[in-house]
Every structure is written in structure tokens, then in C-alpha cells.
């Protein structure tokens, strides 16, 4: 005949049963999550090369430990016949359900931060032509602009189409300025008489309003906006206009036999990269008058030289960063051990403050991120991104003061780096299941796909992932 156990033993039996159920619940949860990570999230790559979902190896160990603990506790429960109490089972089930929450929090900590799609614009029904780039409006507006050969579209802070600037049949948008200072961007359009690049247009990024339009024959390359100037080059001159009104400020003829390649403008000067009889030369023009202040013969290697910044004056030639003083002298000769800075292909550059951030190759194995001072040309730091092999996008995060970097490996990751040291701010964020094109831009949490086929969302926003 069974006798009622003493209160202390009954309490111990209830605790053993509750613990056994709790560890069993966590073990089952972790086992299900392991299957999900392995079957759904695993890439085709090998785990040694970053193909395993983050946290999977630790999760497997915790699943094993929880299972072993549950097995030991169930052995004690059966041995002590602690399963015969209805009150004990009620308590045990309640404890097991409660234990799932800290178990889930543990899983979230093991896998680290994740982001997935929050909202997006549906892609159009036809190809949009060659993508040209994007602008971001003032941070308070949240506006983002995407430009392609067929037209320009502005999206408001909620991702909806705010305005659209289309080109007439047979026309095209030819080029856009890299920046939009004071919320004004520059576009060049094709005209019937002059082909691609016969019209310069200033556009308000937030409203889409065309502030002014000027027909200029034989435009070359992309226009530049900086300070209070809009600058462009033609076949025979460099032209500067007031960015706000379009009034001509000055016209500076090119040297005889020179062909403009690129222009850049800052508050203090205009830089012109041109091919001359002596090779490729960099010209510095005064921002007020357009008079030539100095010229410098650029070194040319396997890749063409490229302007980095007009203020401070800096350019890359033969894979080396050159920073110039007011007289056009190189502030410091590049050292042989400094990283090679590419100027063509999918190279990502970002100028933030007085620093250039550039993706640089590491022995043709992967891309690293290097930072260079634009005050004296010094190499500041270089960093790798664990198992990721490619830098896809760079952006200055105005809210945190960090440099945002999107990298690609087995997965895409979003990193936030200290601009002074390159050290990461917290763990990288895994970007889950995003439809990214071969080229895209990042503005805060908004991605702009620069996809010529038109099959991908033109823009989309990401947010912290909820759920598994």
C-alpha cells in the first residue's frame, strides 16, 4: 500500500519533474532550431569558409547538454516515482513553457543580430536602362533618389514614390553628380542635336523640382556639385555655375590638345583630370575665378587615375593615394607597403570628413577595407571581415558617427566601424534573404538596387528580424 511521502520529498519530486520538463522543452526547441539552421539557412559553402549559420556550432553543444541534463533528470524522476503527482505535472508543464523564453533568448544571443526585409518598392514591368546611382536627401526628410537612364525617382521616408522625373521618348539621362550638397543634385540629359550630355539640369532632391536647366553642347563625363558651384566639362572648357540659380560664374578653357576626363569641386577649388600631350595631368582651378593654380603629372599604371576629393585635393594614380598642398606639392610620398588602391571595376570608395575609405585587394584572395588620411596621405588602418571576401557598399552613418560596411561571403553582413581605428562596434548583423543586385547603395537602413534589368526591388528597407 502506497504511503504519502513527506513534504520535503514531495517538494523535491516536484522540482525534479519540473526541471526534467524544462530541460526537455529547451532541448526540443534547440533541436528544432538546429534543423532549421541546417536545412533552411545553411548555404552551399563549407562551414570552414563561413557557410554555416552563425551560432550553429554552439547551439549543437547546448542541445546536447540540455538533452543530457533532461535524460539525467528523467532517470531520477522515474527512479523516485516523482511522476505520480497531478500537482507536480501541472507545475512541470508550466515551468517547461516558461523555460522556452530564456531558451529562445539564449538562441538569439548565440546567433547574434539579424536583419531582414521590412518594406520595399515592387520592381517595374520592364527594364529601366543603365543605372546611374543614387542620392540621399537631408537626414530629416528620409528622401532617397534613384537615377537610371530612363528617368529619376524620389522616394519619401516611408519608401513610397514621392516624385518622378521621366525623359521624353528617345531621350535619356546620361550622368548624375556624385553628391547633392544643400539638397541639390545635377543631371545631364541627351538632346536631339547634341546626343548624350547636351543639357545640364539641377534638381531639388526632396521635391523633384527642376531648379534650372542649361543647354551646353558637348558635355564630357559626369557633372560635379560642391560648395556653391555646379561644375561640368566640355570638349574645350571647364564651366562653373551657381548651384542655386544656374548663373554662369566662370569659364576656363582647356589647354591646347587636352581632353577632360573628370571634374570635382569643393569649397576652395575645382580639380580637373585631363589627358594632355604630356600624359594624364591633374589641374587645380580656383573656385572663385577658374584660374589654374597648379598642375601635376599623374602616374599611370594598369588603371586610369581618379580624383578622390577636391577639398582637400587628393587623387589616386598607379594605385597610390596622392594628397596635395595649396601649391600642388604632394604632402607625403606613398610608401611601398601601403595597400594598392584600385580605381576601376567594383571598387567601393567613401570620403567622410578628411578620410578616404576604400576597398583594397589582398593578394587576389579577398577585399579588405583601408582608411587613408586626406590631410597628409597616411595609411591609417586596414581591416578584414572574418570569412567575407568582398566589400559591397560603404556609407557614413550620421546617427552613430560610424562607417557602415556591407560585405559578402557565404552570407551578407552589415558592420559598423569606428572611423578612427576600424574596430567594429558590436557584432556584425546578418542580412537575411535580401534581393541585392550586382551594384547597390546604402543610405541608413535603406538599400537602393542599381539593377539594369529592373527585376529587383528598386529600393527596400531592413529592420531587426523577429522570429527565427
GROMACS .gro file of C-alpha atoms in nm:
model
  468
    1UNK     CA    1   0.000   0.000   0.000
    2UNK     CA    2   0.143   0.339  -0.106
    3UNK     CA    3   0.204   0.593   0.165
    4UNK     CA    4   0.214   0.965   0.118
    5UNK     CA    5   0.578   1.082   0.109
    6UNK     CA    6   0.686   1.352   0.349
    7UNK     CA    7   0.652   1.718   0.235
    8UNK     CA    8   1.026   1.763   0.174
    9UNK     CA    9   1.040   1.463  -0.059
   10UNK     CA   10   0.725   1.573  -0.239
   11UNK     CA   11   0.878   1.915  -0.297
   12UNK     CA   12   1.199   1.754  -0.426
   13UNK     CA   13   0.997   1.530  -0.659
   14UNK     CA   14   0.806   1.829  -0.795
   15UNK     CA   15   1.131   2.017  -0.858
   16UNK     CA   16   1.289   1.717  -1.033
   17UNK     CA   17   0.985   1.672  -1.257
   18UNK     CA   18   0.968   2.044  -1.337
   19UNK     CA   19   1.340   2.057  -1.417
   20UNK     CA   20   1.316   1.748  -1.635
   21UNK     CA   21   1.029   1.902  -1.834
   22UNK     CA   22   1.208   2.238  -1.861
   23UNK     CA   23   1.534   2.089  -1.992
   24UNK     CA   24   1.335   1.864  -2.228
   25UNK     CA   25   1.148   2.165  -2.367
   26UNK     CA   26   1.471   2.357  -2.422
   27UNK     CA   27   1.639   2.052  -2.579
   28UNK     CA   28   1.346   2.006  -2.820
   29UNK     CA   29   1.345   2.379  -2.903
   30UNK     CA   30   1.718   2.378  -2.973
   31UNK     CA   31   1.691   2.059  -3.179
   32UNK     CA   32   1.420   2.216  -3.394
   33UNK     CA   33   1.629   2.532  -3.435
   34UNK     CA   34   1.935   2.325  -3.532
   35UNK     CA   35   1.729   2.153  -3.802
   36UNK     CA   36   1.600   2.490  -3.922
   37UNK     CA   37   1.950   2.642  -3.939
   38UNK     CA   38   2.088   2.335  -4.116
   39UNK     CA   39   1.806   2.279  -4.366
   40UNK     CA   40   1.687   2.635  -4.435
   41UNK     CA   41   1.971   2.875  -4.353
   42UNK     CA   42   2.276   2.668  -4.449
   43UNK     CA   43   2.448   2.782  -4.768
   44UNK     CA   44   2.618   2.564  -5.026
   45UNK     CA   45   2.957   2.662  -4.883
   46UNK     CA   46   3.157   2.457  -4.637
   47UNK     CA   47   3.140   2.558  -4.271
   48UNK     CA   48   3.514   2.618  -4.260
   49UNK     CA   49   3.463   2.902  -4.510
   50UNK     CA   50   3.175   3.070  -4.332
   51UNK     CA   51   2.899   2.860  -4.485
   52UNK     CA   52   2.747   2.759  -4.151
   53UNK     CA   53   2.485   2.986  -3.995
   54UNK     CA   54   2.631   3.184  -3.709
   55UNK     CA   55   2.582   3.016  -3.372
   56UNK     CA   56   2.505   2.669  -3.513
   57UNK     CA   57   2.811   2.500  -3.359
   58UNK     CA   58   2.738   2.644  -3.013
   59UNK     CA   59   2.371   2.560  -3.048
   60UNK     CA   60   2.455   2.195  -3.120
   61UNK     CA   61   2.657   2.177  -2.798
   62UNK     CA   62   2.381   2.339  -2.594
   63UNK     CA   63   2.128   2.099  -2.749
   64UNK     CA   64   2.344   1.807  -2.642
   65UNK     CA   65   2.392   1.946  -2.290
   66UNK     CA   66   2.022   2.018  -2.247
   67UNK     CA   67   1.939   1.669  -2.372
   68UNK     CA   68   2.187   1.506  -2.133
   69UNK     CA   69   2.055   1.711  -1.840
   70UNK     CA   70   1.699   1.618  -1.931
   71UNK     CA   71   1.793   1.250  -1.956
   72UNK     CA   72   1.960   1.252  -1.615
   73UNK     CA   73   1.667   1.428  -1.454
   74UNK     CA   74   1.414   1.189  -1.611
   75UNK     CA   75   1.614   0.894  -1.477
   76UNK     CA   76   1.587   1.046  -1.128
   77UNK     CA   77   1.215   1.111  -1.178
   78UNK     CA   78   1.144   0.752  -1.283
   79UNK     CA   79   1.364   0.610  -1.011
   80UNK     CA   80   1.199   0.816  -0.740
   81UNK     CA   81   0.850   0.778  -0.890
   82UNK     CA   82   0.818   1.156  -0.889
   83UNK     CA   83   0.577   1.148  -1.183
   84UNK     CA   84   0.274   1.032  -0.989
   85UNK     CA   85   0.154   1.371  -0.872
   86UNK     CA   86  -0.105   1.566  -1.069
   87UNK     CA   87   0.005   1.886  -0.899
   88UNK     CA   88   0.364   1.807  -0.995
   89UNK     CA   89   0.271   1.762  -1.361
   90UNK     CA   90   0.076   2.088  -1.366
   91UNK     CA   91   0.371   2.273  -1.218
   92UNK     CA   92   0.617   2.096  -1.451
   93UNK     CA   93   0.425   2.187  -1.768
   94UNK     CA   94   0.402   2.549  -1.657
   95UNK     CA   95   0.774   2.563  -1.581
   96UNK     CA   96   0.856   2.399  -1.918
   97UNK     CA   97   0.657   2.663  -2.105
   98UNK     CA   98   0.825   2.942  -1.910
   99UNK     CA   99   1.169   2.787  -1.978
  100UNK     CA  100   1.117   2.826  -2.352
  101UNK     CA  101   1.157   3.205  -2.322
  102UNK     CA  102   1.509   3.212  -2.170
  103UNK     CA  103   1.595   2.928  -2.409
  104UNK     CA  104   1.488   3.148  -2.702
  105UNK     CA  105   1.684   3.443  -2.563
  106UNK     CA  106   1.990   3.220  -2.543
  107UNK     CA  107   1.945   3.120  -2.906
  108UNK     CA  108   1.909   3.487  -3.009
  109UNK     CA  109   2.233   3.568  -2.827
  110UNK     CA  110   2.417   3.277  -2.991
  111UNK     CA  111   2.320   3.370  -3.346
  112UNK     CA  112   2.374   3.746  -3.297
  113UNK     CA  113   2.185   4.031  -3.463
  114UNK     CA  114   1.993   3.965  -3.784
  115UNK     CA  115   1.801   4.195  -4.017
  116UNK     CA  116   1.555   4.109  -4.289
  117UNK     CA  117   1.322   4.283  -4.531
  118UNK     CA  118   1.087   4.538  -4.377
  119UNK     CA  119   0.933   4.717  -4.676
  120UNK     CA  120   1.008   4.751  -5.046
  121UNK     CA  121   0.900   4.900  -5.377
  122UNK     CA  122   0.779   4.646  -5.630
  123UNK     CA  123   1.000   4.628  -5.940
  124UNK     CA  124   0.866   4.764  -6.266
  125UNK     CA  125   0.737   4.553  -6.550
  126UNK     CA  126   1.021   4.640  -6.790
  127UNK     CA  127   1.391   4.711  -6.792
  128UNK     CA  128   1.486   5.057  -6.664
  129UNK     CA  129   1.804   5.104  -6.858
  130UNK     CA  130   2.151   5.166  -6.727
  131UNK     CA  131   2.151   5.256  -6.355
  132UNK     CA  132   2.346   5.571  -6.272
  133UNK     CA  133   2.345   5.598  -5.895
  134UNK     CA  134   2.154   5.743  -5.602
  135UNK     CA  135   2.132   6.043  -5.373
  136UNK     CA  136   2.009   6.085  -5.019
  137UNK     CA  137   1.816   6.394  -4.916
  138UNK     CA  138   1.857   6.577  -4.585
  139UNK     CA  139   1.852   6.322  -4.300
  140UNK     CA  140   1.534   6.471  -4.151
  141UNK     CA  141   1.339   6.403  -4.473
  142UNK     CA  142   1.449   6.044  -4.526
  143UNK     CA  143   1.433   6.102  -4.901
  144UNK     CA  144   1.627   5.869  -5.131
  145UNK     CA  145   1.667   5.918  -5.507
  146UNK     CA  146   1.742   5.650  -5.765
  147UNK     CA  147   1.856   5.752  -6.114
  148UNK     CA  148   1.862   5.544  -6.429
  149UNK     CA  149   1.886   5.614  -6.800
  150UNK     CA  150   1.507   5.619  -6.829
  151UNK     CA  151   1.450   5.874  -6.551
  152UNK     CA  152   1.486   5.968  -6.187
  153UNK     CA  153   1.257   5.871  -5.898
  154UNK     CA  154   1.247   6.009  -5.545
  155UNK     CA  155   1.118   5.802  -5.254
  156UNK     CA  156   0.998   5.953  -4.929
  157UNK     CA  157   1.096   5.843  -4.577
  158UNK     CA  158   0.838   5.562  -4.584
  159UNK     CA  159   0.965   5.418  -4.910
  160UNK     CA  160   0.678   5.545  -5.125
  161UNK     CA  161   0.730   5.720  -5.456
  162UNK     CA  162   0.746   6.090  -5.380
  163UNK     CA  163   0.821   6.221  -5.728
  164UNK     CA  164   0.927   6.104  -6.070
  165UNK     CA  165   1.124   6.275  -6.344
  166UNK     CA  166   1.086   6.096  -6.677
  167UNK     CA  167   1.261   6.167  -7.004
  168UNK     CA  168   1.083   6.213  -7.337
  169UNK     CA  169   1.068   5.927  -7.584
  170UNK     CA  170   1.408   5.876  -7.742
  171UNK     CA  171   1.585   6.073  -7.469
  172UNK     CA  172   1.796   5.954  -7.177
  173UNK     CA  173   1.958   6.060  -6.855
  174UNK     CA  174   2.330   6.046  -6.927
  175UNK     CA  175   2.504   6.115  -6.595
  176UNK     CA  176   2.449   6.244  -6.242
  177UNK     CA  177   2.665   6.420  -5.987
  178UNK     CA  178   2.815   6.201  -5.717
  179UNK     CA  179   2.687   6.430  -5.440
  180UNK     CA  180   2.388   6.654  -5.378
  181UNK     CA  181   2.509   6.934  -5.147
  182UNK     CA  182   2.235   7.153  -4.996
  183UNK     CA  183   1.982   6.904  -5.132
  184UNK     CA  184   2.058   6.985  -5.498
  185UNK     CA  185   2.175   6.723  -5.748
  186UNK     CA  186   2.292   6.760  -6.107
  187UNK     CA  187   2.185   6.557  -6.411
  188UNK     CA  188   2.286   6.563  -6.775
  189UNK     CA  189   2.030   6.473  -7.039
  190UNK     CA  190   2.053   6.378  -7.403
  191UNK     CA  191   1.927   6.629  -7.659
  192UNK     CA  192   1.827   6.576  -8.020
  193UNK     CA  193   2.108   6.791  -8.156
  194UNK     CA  194   2.388   6.700  -7.917
  195UNK     CA  195   2.324   6.341  -7.821
  196UNK     CA  196   2.401   6.225  -7.470
  197UNK     CA  197   2.515   6.510  -7.249
  198UNK     CA  198   2.373   6.823  -7.410
  199UNK     CA  199   2.166   6.956  -7.120
  200UNK     CA  200   2.256   7.025  -6.757
  201UNK     CA  201   1.970   7.017  -6.504
  202UNK     CA  202   1.969   7.097  -6.131
  203UNK     CA  203   1.709   6.905  -5.928
  204UNK     CA  204   1.584   6.952  -5.575
  205UNK     CA  205   1.629   6.610  -5.415
  206UNK     CA  206   1.330   6.638  -5.182
  207UNK     CA  207   1.065   6.779  -5.418
  208UNK     CA  208   1.196   6.673  -5.758
  209UNK     CA  209   1.159   7.030  -5.883
  210UNK     CA  210   1.390   7.129  -6.168
  211UNK     CA  211   1.563   7.439  -6.031
  212UNK     CA  212   1.728   7.539  -6.356
  213UNK     CA  213   1.820   7.397  -6.696
  214UNK     CA  214   2.102   7.494  -6.933
  215UNK     CA  215   2.176   7.359  -7.278
  216UNK     CA  216   2.552   7.303  -7.309
  217UNK     CA  217   2.695   7.139  -7.621
  218UNK     CA  218   2.944   6.856  -7.595
  219UNK     CA  219   2.936   6.781  -7.222
  220UNK     CA  220   3.200   6.534  -7.107
  221UNK     CA  221   3.171   6.293  -6.816
  222UNK     CA  222   2.959   6.350  -6.509
  223UNK     CA  223   2.892   6.690  -6.355
  224UNK     CA  224   3.008   6.780  -6.005
  225UNK     CA  225   2.832   6.970  -5.728
  226UNK     CA  226   3.014   7.114  -5.427
  227UNK     CA  227   3.013   7.425  -5.216
  228UNK     CA  228   2.807   7.681  -5.408
  229UNK     CA  229   2.913   7.560  -5.754
  230UNK     CA  230   2.789   7.328  -6.025
  231UNK     CA  231   3.082   7.233  -6.247
  232UNK     CA  232   3.100   7.042  -6.571
  233UNK     CA  233   3.346   6.995  -6.855
  234UNK     CA  234   3.301   7.019  -7.229
  235UNK     CA  235   3.532   6.933  -7.515
  236UNK     CA  236   3.716   7.263  -7.479
  237UNK     CA  237   3.647   7.417  -7.135
  238UNK     CA  238   3.551   7.377  -6.772
  239UNK     CA  239   3.228   7.561  -6.683
  240UNK     CA  240   3.111   7.671  -6.337
  241UNK     CA  241   2.756   7.777  -6.250
  242UNK     CA  242   2.585   7.894  -5.934
  243UNK     CA  243   2.435   7.581  -5.782
  244UNK     CA  244   2.124   7.762  -5.659
  245UNK     CA  245   2.042   7.981  -5.963
  246UNK     CA  246   2.229   7.839  -6.261
  247UNK     CA  247   2.402   8.171  -6.334
  248UNK     CA  248   2.739   8.125  -6.502
  249UNK     CA  249   3.027   8.204  -6.266
  250UNK     CA  250   3.325   8.145  -6.494
  251UNK     CA  251   3.457   7.955  -6.794
  252UNK     CA  252   3.813   7.817  -6.802
  253UNK     CA  253   3.947   7.696  -7.142
  254UNK     CA  254   4.128   7.363  -7.153
  255UNK     CA  255   4.496   7.366  -7.251
  256UNK     CA  256   4.557   7.306  -7.620
  257UNK     CA  257   4.520   6.940  -7.705
  258UNK     CA  258   4.374   6.847  -7.364
  259UNK     CA  259   4.070   6.621  -7.321
  260UNK     CA  260   3.877   6.635  -6.996
  261UNK     CA  261   3.830   6.306  -6.810
  262UNK     CA  262   3.679   6.402  -6.475
  263UNK     CA  263   3.595   6.706  -6.263
  264UNK     CA  264   3.539   6.752  -5.889
  265UNK     CA  265   3.454   7.062  -5.689
  266UNK     CA  266   3.487   7.171  -5.327
  267UNK     CA  267   3.456   7.497  -5.136
  268UNK     CA  268   3.814   7.602  -5.220
  269UNK     CA  269   3.895   7.464  -5.561
  270UNK     CA  270   3.794   7.269  -5.869
  271UNK     CA  271   4.000   6.971  -5.980
  272UNK     CA  272   4.021   6.863  -6.342
  273UNK     CA  273   4.173   6.537  -6.458
  274UNK     CA  274   4.265   6.566  -6.825
  275UNK     CA  275   4.461   6.379  -7.087
  276UNK     CA  276   4.724   6.607  -7.241
  277UNK     CA  277   5.025   6.575  -7.470
  278UNK     CA  278   5.234   6.506  -7.156
  279UNK     CA  279   5.005   6.222  -7.036
  280UNK     CA  280   4.736   6.247  -6.769
  281UNK     CA  281   4.754   6.565  -6.563
  282UNK     CA  282   4.566   6.699  -6.262
  283UNK     CA  283   4.472   7.068  -6.275
  284UNK     CA  284   4.361   7.276  -5.977
  285UNK     CA  285   4.138   7.573  -6.060
  286UNK     CA  286   4.037   7.849  -5.822
  287UNK     CA  287   3.674   7.815  -5.713
  288UNK     CA  288   3.611   8.192  -5.750
  289UNK     CA  289   3.768   8.264  -6.090
  290UNK     CA  290   3.857   7.932  -6.253
  291UNK     CA  291   4.221   8.037  -6.291
  292UNK     CA  292   4.469   7.747  -6.297
  293UNK     CA  293   4.652   7.739  -5.962
  294UNK     CA  294   4.874   7.440  -6.034
  295UNK     CA  295   4.904   7.125  -6.243
  296UNK     CA  296   5.057   6.789  -6.163
  297UNK     CA  297   5.151   6.497  -6.394
  298UNK     CA  298   4.971   6.190  -6.260
  299UNK     CA  299   5.140   5.849  -6.251
  300UNK     CA  300   4.958   5.599  -6.470
  301UNK     CA  301   4.966   5.225  -6.411
  302UNK     CA  302   4.734   4.945  -6.511
  303UNK     CA  303   4.432   5.153  -6.413
  304UNK     CA  304   4.342   5.511  -6.501
  305UNK     CA  305   4.393   5.783  -6.237
  306UNK     CA  306   4.088   5.904  -6.045
  307UNK     CA  307   4.004   6.209  -5.834
  308UNK     CA  308   3.924   6.139  -5.470
  309UNK     CA  309   3.845   6.484  -5.334
  310UNK     CA  310   3.871   6.849  -5.436
  311UNK     CA  311   3.894   6.985  -5.080
  312UNK     CA  312   4.135   6.851  -4.960
  313UNK     CA  313   4.294   6.796  -5.300
  314UNK     CA  314   4.359   6.424  -5.348
  315UNK     CA  315   4.371   6.170  -5.631
  316UNK     CA  316   4.478   5.812  -5.692
  317UNK     CA  317   4.738   5.730  -5.956
  318UNK     CA  318   4.904   5.396  -6.019
  319UNK     CA  319   4.721   5.253  -5.718
  320UNK     CA  320   4.860   5.511  -5.471
  321UNK     CA  321   4.686   5.796  -5.293
  322UNK     CA  322   4.836   6.140  -5.357
  323UNK     CA  323   4.738   6.433  -5.133
  324UNK     CA  324   4.838   6.785  -5.244
  325UNK     CA  325   4.908   7.108  -5.056
  326UNK     CA  326   4.799   7.455  -5.169
  327UNK     CA  327   5.090   7.478  -5.413
  328UNK     CA  328   5.025   7.140  -5.575
  329UNK     CA  329   5.307   6.957  -5.397
  330UNK     CA  330   5.250   6.601  -5.278
  331UNK     CA  331   5.234   6.617  -4.899
  332UNK     CA  332   5.392   6.274  -4.844
  333UNK     CA  333   5.521   6.022  -5.092
  334UNK     CA  334   5.330   5.690  -5.070
  335UNK     CA  335   5.521   5.407  -4.904
  336UNK     CA  336   5.574   5.076  -5.081
  337UNK     CA  337   5.399   4.884  -4.802
  338UNK     CA  338   5.076   5.081  -4.833
  339UNK     CA  339   4.777   4.898  -4.983
  340UNK     CA  340   4.715   4.921  -5.356
  341UNK     CA  341   4.404   5.132  -5.420
  342UNK     CA  342   4.211   5.021  -5.731
  343UNK     CA  343   4.027   5.280  -5.940
  344UNK     CA  344   3.820   5.060  -6.171
  345UNK     CA  345   3.580   4.767  -6.152
  346UNK     CA  346   3.360   4.726  -5.847
  347UNK     CA  347   3.586   4.927  -5.617
  348UNK     CA  348   3.398   5.092  -5.331
  349UNK     CA  349   3.510   5.435  -5.209
  350UNK     CA  350   3.378   5.663  -4.939
  351UNK     CA  351   3.506   6.006  -4.840
  352UNK     CA  352   3.387   6.107  -4.494
  353UNK     CA  353   3.545   6.411  -4.335
  354UNK     CA  354   3.917   6.406  -4.405
  355UNK     CA  355   3.940   6.029  -4.456
  356UNK     CA  356   3.918   5.807  -4.764
  357UNK     CA  357   3.779   5.457  -4.707
  358UNK     CA  358   3.849   5.220  -4.995
  359UNK     CA  359   3.815   4.850  -5.062
  360UNK     CA  360   4.159   4.712  -5.144
  361UNK     CA  361   4.266   4.365  -5.264
  362UNK     CA  362   4.459   4.120  -5.050
  363UNK     CA  363   4.668   3.911  -5.287
  364UNK     CA  364   4.367   3.845  -5.510
  365UNK     CA  365   4.203   3.641  -5.231
  366UNK     CA  366   3.957   3.887  -5.082
  367UNK     CA  367   3.888   4.254  -5.031
  368UNK     CA  368   3.984   4.449  -4.722
  369UNK     CA  369   3.885   4.797  -4.611
  370UNK     CA  370   4.161   5.054  -4.582
  371UNK     CA  371   4.147   5.408  -4.444
  372UNK     CA  372   4.373   5.693  -4.557
  373UNK     CA  373   4.410   6.045  -4.420
  374UNK     CA  374   4.334   6.319  -4.672
  375UNK     CA  375   4.536   6.563  -4.462
  376UNK     CA  376   4.873   6.403  -4.529
  377UNK     CA  377   4.804   6.082  -4.725
  378UNK     CA  378   4.897   5.847  -4.437
  379UNK     CA  379   4.759   5.496  -4.431
  380UNK     CA  380   4.556   5.483  -4.108
  381UNK     CA  381   4.436   5.122  -4.082
  382UNK     CA  382   4.328   4.814  -4.272
  383UNK     CA  383   4.084   4.550  -4.158
  384UNK     CA  384   3.944   4.221  -4.283
  385UNK     CA  385   3.590   4.092  -4.233
  386UNK     CA  386   3.629   3.739  -4.098
  387UNK     CA  387   3.520   3.493  -4.369
  388UNK     CA  388   3.370   3.753  -4.605
  389UNK     CA  389   3.564   3.811  -4.923
  390UNK     CA  390   3.405   4.118  -5.084
  391UNK     CA  391   3.315   4.473  -4.978
  392UNK     CA  392   2.981   4.557  -5.140
  393UNK     CA  393   2.885   4.902  -5.008
  394UNK     CA  394   3.012   5.182  -4.782
  395UNK     CA  395   2.819   5.460  -4.613
  396UNK     CA  396   2.867   5.716  -4.337
  397UNK     CA  397   2.612   5.656  -4.061
  398UNK     CA  398   2.520   6.006  -3.949
  399UNK     CA  399   2.327   5.887  -3.645
  400UNK     CA  400   2.604   5.684  -3.484
  401UNK     CA  401   2.909   5.852  -3.638
  402UNK     CA  402   3.024   5.510  -3.758
  403UNK     CA  403   3.116   5.376  -4.102
  404UNK     CA  404   2.860   5.126  -4.229
  405UNK     CA  405   3.002   4.844  -4.443
  406UNK     CA  406   2.812   4.573  -4.629
  407UNK     CA  407   3.025   4.266  -4.704
  408UNK     CA  408   2.962   3.942  -4.887
  409UNK     CA  409   3.077   3.592  -4.808
  410UNK     CA  410   2.858   3.290  -4.757
  411UNK     CA  411   2.617   3.549  -4.619
  412UNK     CA  412   2.584   3.927  -4.639
  413UNK     CA  413   2.682   4.118  -4.325
  414UNK     CA  414   2.639   4.477  -4.209
  415UNK     CA  415   2.924   4.614  -3.998
  416UNK     CA  416   2.959   4.943  -3.810
  417UNK     CA  417   3.319   5.055  -3.764
  418UNK     CA  418   3.489   5.324  -3.559
  419UNK     CA  419   3.619   5.564  -3.828
  420UNK     CA  420   3.939   5.635  -3.630
  421UNK     CA  421   4.052   5.277  -3.566
  422UNK     CA  422   3.845   5.048  -3.790
  423UNK     CA  423   3.734   4.846  -3.486
  424UNK     CA  424   3.383   4.712  -3.511
  425UNK     CA  425   3.106   4.850  -3.293
  426UNK     CA  426   2.939   4.534  -3.163
  427UNK     CA  427   2.878   4.217  -3.359
  428UNK     CA  428   2.810   4.228  -3.732
  429UNK     CA  429   2.448   4.197  -3.845
  430UNK     CA  430   2.349   3.914  -4.078
  431UNK     CA  431   2.133   4.039  -4.367
  432UNK     CA  432   1.888   3.761  -4.437
  433UNK     CA  433   1.734   3.684  -4.773
  434UNK     CA  434   1.776   4.026  -4.932
  435UNK     CA  435   1.747   4.057  -5.310
  436UNK     CA  436   2.062   4.255  -5.378
  437UNK     CA  437   2.181   4.344  -5.725
  438UNK     CA  438   2.536   4.337  -5.850
  439UNK     CA  439   2.556   4.703  -5.755
  440UNK     CA  440   2.364   4.886  -5.483
  441UNK     CA  441   2.391   5.184  -5.248
  442UNK     CA  442   2.321   5.208  -4.876
  443UNK     CA  443   2.156   5.505  -4.704
  444UNK     CA  444   2.092   5.434  -4.336
  445UNK     CA  445   1.868   5.125  -4.341
  446UNK     CA  446   1.757   5.185  -4.699
  447UNK     CA  447   1.914   4.991  -4.985
  448UNK     CA  448   1.898   5.119  -5.344
  449UNK     CA  449   1.937   4.848  -5.605
  450UNK     CA  450   2.120   4.963  -5.918
  451UNK     CA  451   1.991   4.679  -6.131
  452UNK     CA  452   1.974   4.734  -6.509
  453UNK     CA  453   1.722   4.454  -6.567
  454UNK     CA  454   1.453   4.600  -6.344
  455UNK     CA  455   1.374   4.262  -6.188
  456UNK     CA  456   1.477   4.358  -5.831
  457UNK     CA  457   1.304   4.599  -5.594
  458UNK     CA  458   1.442   4.947  -5.674
  459UNK     CA  459   1.461   5.030  -5.302
  460UNK     CA  460   1.389   4.843  -4.979
  461UNK     CA  461   1.431   4.892  -4.605
  462UNK     CA  462   1.557   4.645  -4.347
  463UNK     CA  463   1.469   4.605  -3.978
  464UNK     CA  464   1.576   4.373  -3.695
  465UNK     CA  465   1.450   4.022  -3.759
  466UNK     CA  466   1.159   3.898  -3.548
  467UNK     CA  467   1.127   3.522  -3.503
  468UNK     CA  468   1.363   3.257  -3.623
   0.00000   0.00000   0.00000
